[in-house]
Amino acid sequence: MPVTLLGAADIRRLAAELDVVPTKKLGQNFVVDANSVRKIVQTARVSADDRVVEIGPGLGSLTLAVLETGADVVAVEIDSRLAARLPQTAAERGVPDGALTVVAADALRVTELPGDPDVLVANLPYNVSVPVLLHFLETFPALTRGVVMVQAEVGERLAAPPGSKVYGSPSAKAAWYGPWRLAGTISRQVFWPVPNVDSVLVAFSRDAAPRGTEDERLRTFAIVDAAFQQRRKMLRQALAGVLGGSAAASAVLERAGVAPTARGEELSIDDFQRVARVSADSEDS
């Protein structure tokens, strides 16, 4: 029996049954168009061999599109009503037993997932999208690739290269794990309720080898945060607080091959990591 997807009428019926009113607080905008959820799954290249984690499955429209491929899915849902209903929806729609596991939890606090998923697929609310993505990449090293739907502004930031106007802390931190790219647009009209922002798909793939240790990541991210908290300042000033003063910051930057007069948006994650390594060496010497 093939898996059947949800249409707009199905989603409104489910929401009414559960007394769910989409809330801005949880960033809930449910996708009501089967072609759009299939587009996300195709962009993520999901196959029956994949173990997929979905964040925020909601009423299940994207979940069913992933399950349609034959892949196993772990769905992490913060809303207990939605988490409780999802297995029933899946069963009613032809999903075989055992293919779907629902974890009723806050995605920002999850530290273990059954089955070590290797692909991430999600429609993420704009207010938590970057923290959730970084948490999952940090916590679940088995994740090798993924596609997420996010607010256009957030997606453009995640995929931005150094030197671009929207390059910032999220861009640099996301790049720690591997390359990101914009992978498509999604019409506002496929959501219920219709949001007042545009959405994009962003795809990522994790680098084969880890970039550095956890200590090195934390040190690098602290440098990134300092650089962008005062992004108009030259790095010798912006990093003075974390590197022991302006003169010390200048010395570290010069040893790392970075101009002390540069600004944060000019540096790649490789540059930030080099600054972090030099600063660590300076403390040890």
Coordinates of C-alpha atoms in Angstrom, one line a residue:
M1 CA 0.0 0.0 0.0
P2 CA 1.6 3.3 -1.1
V3 CA 2.0 6.2 1.4
T4 CA -0.6 8.9 0.7
L5 CA 0.3 12.5 1.4
L6 CA -1.8 15.2 3.2
G7 CA -3.7 17.9 1.3
A8 CA -4.9 21.2 2.6
A9 CA -8.3 19.9 3.7
D10 CA -6.6 17.0 5.6
I11 CA -4.3 19.4 7.4
R12 CA -7.2 21.7 8.5
R13 CA -9.2 18.7 9.6
L14 CA -6.3 17.3 11.7
A15 CA -5.7 20.8 13.2
A16 CA -9.3 21.1 14.1
E17 CA -9.4 17.6 15.6
L18 CA -6.4 18.4 17.8
D19 CA -7.5 22.0 18.6
V20 CA -4.2 23.2 17.1
V21 CA -4.1 26.9 16.1
P22 CA -0.8 27.6 14.4
T23 CA 1.2 30.0 16.7
K24 CA 3.8 32.6 16.0
K25 CA 5.6 31.7 19.2
L26 CA 6.4 28.2 17.9
G27 CA 6.8 29.5 14.3
Q28 CA 4.1 27.1 13.1
N29 CA 3.3 27.4 9.4
F30 CA 2.1 24.1 8.0
V31 CA 2.9 23.1 4.4
V32 CA -0.4 22.2 2.7
D33 CA 0.9 21.3 -0.8
A34 CA 2.1 17.8 -1.6
N35 CA 4.3 19.0 -4.5
S36 CA 6.2 21.3 -2.2
V37 CA 7.0 18.6 0.4
R38 CA 8.1 16.2 -2.4
K39 CA 10.3 19.0 -3.8
I40 CA 12.1 19.2 -0.4
V41 CA 12.6 15.4 -0.2
Q42 CA 13.9 15.3 -3.8
T43 CA 16.3 18.2 -3.1
A44 CA 17.6 16.3 -0.1
R45 CA 18.1 13.2 -2.4
V46 CA 16.4 11.0 0.2
S47 CA 16.4 7.3 -0.6
A48 CA 15.1 4.1 1.0
D49 CA 18.7 3.5 2.4
D50 CA 18.7 6.8 4.4
R51 CA 18.0 7.3 8.1
V52 CA 16.3 10.7 8.3
V53 CA 15.7 13.0 11.3
E54 CA 13.0 15.6 10.9
I55 CA 12.7 18.5 13.3
G56 CA 9.3 19.9 13.9
P57 CA 7.1 17.5 11.9
G58 CA 3.9 19.3 12.9
L59 CA 0.9 17.5 11.4
G60 CA 3.1 15.3 9.2
S61 CA 3.0 16.6 5.6
L62 CA 6.8 16.6 5.1
T63 CA 7.1 13.5 7.3
L64 CA 4.9 11.5 5.0
A65 CA 6.8 12.7 1.9
V66 CA 10.0 11.4 3.4
L67 CA 8.4 8.1 4.4
E68 CA 7.1 7.8 0.9
T69 CA 10.7 7.1 -0.3
G70 CA 11.0 4.1 2.0
A71 CA 13.5 5.8 4.4
D72 CA 13.2 5.4 8.2
V73 CA 12.3 8.7 10.0
V74 CA 12.9 9.9 13.5
A75 CA 10.7 13.0 14.0
V76 CA 11.4 15.4 16.9
E77 CA 8.3 17.3 17.9
I78 CA 8.0 19.8 20.9
D79 CA 4.1 19.9 20.8
S80 CA 2.9 16.9 22.7
R81 CA -0.5 16.9 20.9
L82 CA 1.2 16.7 17.5
A83 CA 3.8 14.2 18.7
A84 CA 1.0 11.9 20.0
R85 CA -1.1 12.1 16.8
L86 CA 1.7 11.6 14.2
P87 CA 2.1 7.8 14.5
Q88 CA -1.7 7.4 14.0
T89 CA -1.6 9.7 10.9
A90 CA 1.3 7.7 9.5
A91 CA -0.5 4.4 10.0
E92 CA -3.7 5.7 8.4
R93 CA -1.7 6.8 5.4
G94 CA 0.0 3.5 4.7
V95 CA 3.3 3.9 6.5
P96 CA 4.6 0.4 7.5
D97 CA 5.2 -0.4 11.2
G98 CA 8.6 0.6 12.5
A99 CA 9.4 3.2 9.8
L100 CA 8.5 6.2 12.0
T101 CA 9.8 7.0 15.5
V102 CA 8.5 10.1 17.2
V103 CA 10.6 11.8 19.9
A104 CA 8.4 14.2 21.9
A105 CA 11.1 16.8 22.9
D106 CA 12.5 20.2 22.4
A107 CA 14.9 19.9 19.5
L108 CA 17.3 22.3 21.2
R109 CA 17.6 19.9 24.2
V110 CA 17.8 16.6 22.4
T111 CA 21.2 14.8 22.9
E112 CA 20.3 11.3 21.7
L113 CA 18.4 10.0 18.7
P114 CA 17.6 6.3 17.9
G115 CA 19.2 4.8 14.9
D116 CA 21.9 7.4 14.3
P117 CA 20.2 9.4 11.5
D118 CA 22.5 10.4 8.6
V119 CA 20.2 12.9 6.8
L120 CA 18.4 16.0 8.2
V121 CA 15.2 17.3 6.7
A122 CA 13.1 20.0 8.2
N123 CA 10.7 23.0 7.9
L124 CA 12.2 25.1 10.6
P125 CA 10.6 28.1 12.3
Y126 CA 12.7 31.2 11.7
N127 CA 13.1 32.1 15.4
V128 CA 15.1 28.9 16.3
S129 CA 16.4 27.7 12.9
V130 CA 20.1 28.6 13.4
P131 CA 20.5 27.5 17.0
V132 CA 18.7 24.2 16.2
L133 CA 20.8 23.5 13.1
L134 CA 24.1 24.2 15.0
H135 CA 23.0 22.1 17.9
F136 CA 22.2 19.1 15.7
L137 CA 25.4 19.4 13.7
E138 CA 27.4 19.6 17.0
T139 CA 25.6 16.8 18.7
F140 CA 25.0 14.3 16.0
P141 CA 28.2 13.6 14.0
A142 CA 26.5 10.9 11.9
L143 CA 24.5 13.6 10.1
T144 CA 26.3 13.8 6.7
R145 CA 23.9 16.1 4.7
G146 CA 20.5 17.7 4.8
V147 CA 18.0 20.2 3.4
V148 CA 16.0 22.7 5.5
M149 CA 13.3 25.1 4.7
V150 CA 13.8 28.4 6.5
Q151 CA 13.0 32.1 6.2
A152 CA 14.8 33.5 3.1
E153 CA 16.8 36.0 5.2
V154 CA 18.1 33.1 7.4
G155 CA 18.8 30.9 4.5
E156 CA 20.8 33.6 2.7
R157 CA 22.8 34.1 5.8
L158 CA 23.6 30.5 6.3
A159 CA 24.8 30.1 2.7
A160 CA 26.6 33.5 2.5
P161 CA 30.3 33.6 1.6
P162 CA 32.9 35.9 3.3
G163 CA 32.6 39.5 2.1
S164 CA 28.9 39.3 1.3
K165 CA 26.6 41.9 3.0
V166 CA 24.7 39.2 4.9
Y167 CA 27.7 37.1 5.9
G168 CA 27.8 36.9 9.7
S169 CA 28.2 34.7 12.8
P170 CA 25.7 32.1 11.5
S171 CA 27.5 31.9 8.2
A172 CA 30.9 31.3 9.7
K173 CA 29.7 28.8 12.4
A174 CA 27.7 26.8 9.8
A175 CA 30.7 26.6 7.6
W176 CA 32.7 24.9 10.4
Y177 CA 30.8 21.7 9.6
G178 CA 30.9 22.0 5.8
P179 CA 29.6 23.8 2.7
W180 CA 26.0 25.3 2.5
R181 CA 24.1 26.4 -0.6
L182 CA 20.7 27.9 -1.5
A183 CA 18.8 25.1 -3.1
G184 CA 15.4 26.5 -4.1
T185 CA 12.5 28.8 -3.2
I186 CA 9.1 27.9 -1.7
S187 CA 6.0 30.0 -2.4
R188 CA 4.2 31.6 0.6
Q189 CA 1.0 30.2 -0.8
V190 CA 1.8 26.6 0.1
F191 CA 1.7 27.4 3.8
W192 CA -1.2 27.6 6.3
P193 CA -1.4 30.2 7.6
V194 CA 0.3 32.2 4.8
P195 CA 3.4 33.7 6.3
N196 CA 4.5 37.3 5.7
V197 CA 8.1 36.2 4.8
D198 CA 9.6 34.3 1.9
S199 CA 11.1 30.8 2.4
V200 CA 14.1 29.1 0.8
L201 CA 15.6 25.7 0.8
V202 CA 19.2 25.4 2.1
A203 CA 21.3 22.3 1.6
F204 CA 24.4 21.3 3.5
S205 CA 26.9 18.5 3.4
R206 CA 29.3 17.7 6.3
D207 CA 33.0 17.7 5.6
A208 CA 34.4 14.1 5.6
A209 CA 37.0 14.9 8.3
P210 CA 36.2 16.9 11.5
R211 CA 37.6 20.4 11.3
G212 CA 39.0 20.4 14.9
T213 CA 38.4 19.4 18.5
E214 CA 35.5 20.5 20.6
D215 CA 37.8 22.9 22.5
E216 CA 39.0 24.4 19.2
R217 CA 35.4 24.8 18.0
L218 CA 34.5 26.6 21.2
R219 CA 37.5 28.9 21.0
T220 CA 36.9 29.6 17.3
F221 CA 33.2 30.3 17.9
A222 CA 34.1 32.8 20.7
I223 CA 36.3 34.6 18.2
V224 CA 33.5 34.6 15.7
D225 CA 31.0 36.0 18.2
A226 CA 33.4 38.8 19.3
A227 CA 34.1 39.7 15.7
F228 CA 30.5 40.1 14.7
Q229 CA 29.2 41.7 17.9
Q230 CA 31.0 44.8 16.8
R231 CA 31.2 44.2 13.1
R232 CA 31.9 47.8 12.2
K233 CA 35.1 47.8 14.3
M234 CA 38.4 46.6 13.1
L235 CA 39.3 43.2 14.4
R236 CA 42.1 44.5 16.7
Q237 CA 39.4 46.4 18.6
A238 CA 36.5 43.9 18.2
L239 CA 38.7 41.0 19.5
A240 CA 40.4 43.1 22.3
G241 CA 38.0 41.7 24.9
V242 CA 38.7 38.0 24.2
L243 CA 42.4 38.3 23.2
G244 CA 43.7 40.5 26.1
G245 CA 43.6 44.0 24.7
S246 CA 44.1 45.7 21.4
A247 CA 47.9 45.3 21.2
A248 CA 47.6 41.6 22.1
A249 CA 44.8 41.1 19.5
S250 CA 46.9 42.8 16.8
A251 CA 49.9 40.5 17.6
V252 CA 47.7 37.4 17.4
L253 CA 46.1 38.5 14.2
E254 CA 49.4 39.3 12.5
R255 CA 50.8 35.9 13.5
A256 CA 47.6 34.3 12.0
G257 CA 48.2 36.1 8.8
V258 CA 45.1 38.4 9.2
A259 CA 45.3 42.2 9.0
P260 CA 44.5 43.8 12.4
T261 CA 42.5 46.4 10.4
A262 CA 40.3 43.8 8.7
R263 CA 36.7 43.4 9.8
G264 CA 34.9 40.2 10.7
E265 CA 32.9 39.8 7.5
E266 CA 36.2 39.5 5.5
L267 CA 37.3 36.3 7.3
S268 CA 36.4 32.8 6.3
I269 CA 36.0 30.0 8.9
D270 CA 39.6 28.9 8.1
D271 CA 40.8 32.4 9.1
F272 CA 38.8 32.4 12.3
Q273 CA 40.2 29.0 13.2
R274 CA 43.7 30.1 12.5
V275 CA 43.3 33.1 14.9
A276 CA 41.9 30.7 17.5
R277 CA 44.9 28.4 17.2
V278 CA 47.4 31.2 17.4
S279 CA 45.6 32.7 20.5
A280 CA 45.7 29.2 22.1
D281 CA 49.4 28.9 21.3
S282 CA 50.0 32.4 22.8
E283 CA 48.4 31.4 26.1
D284 CA 50.4 28.2 26.3
S285 CA 53.7 29.8 25.6

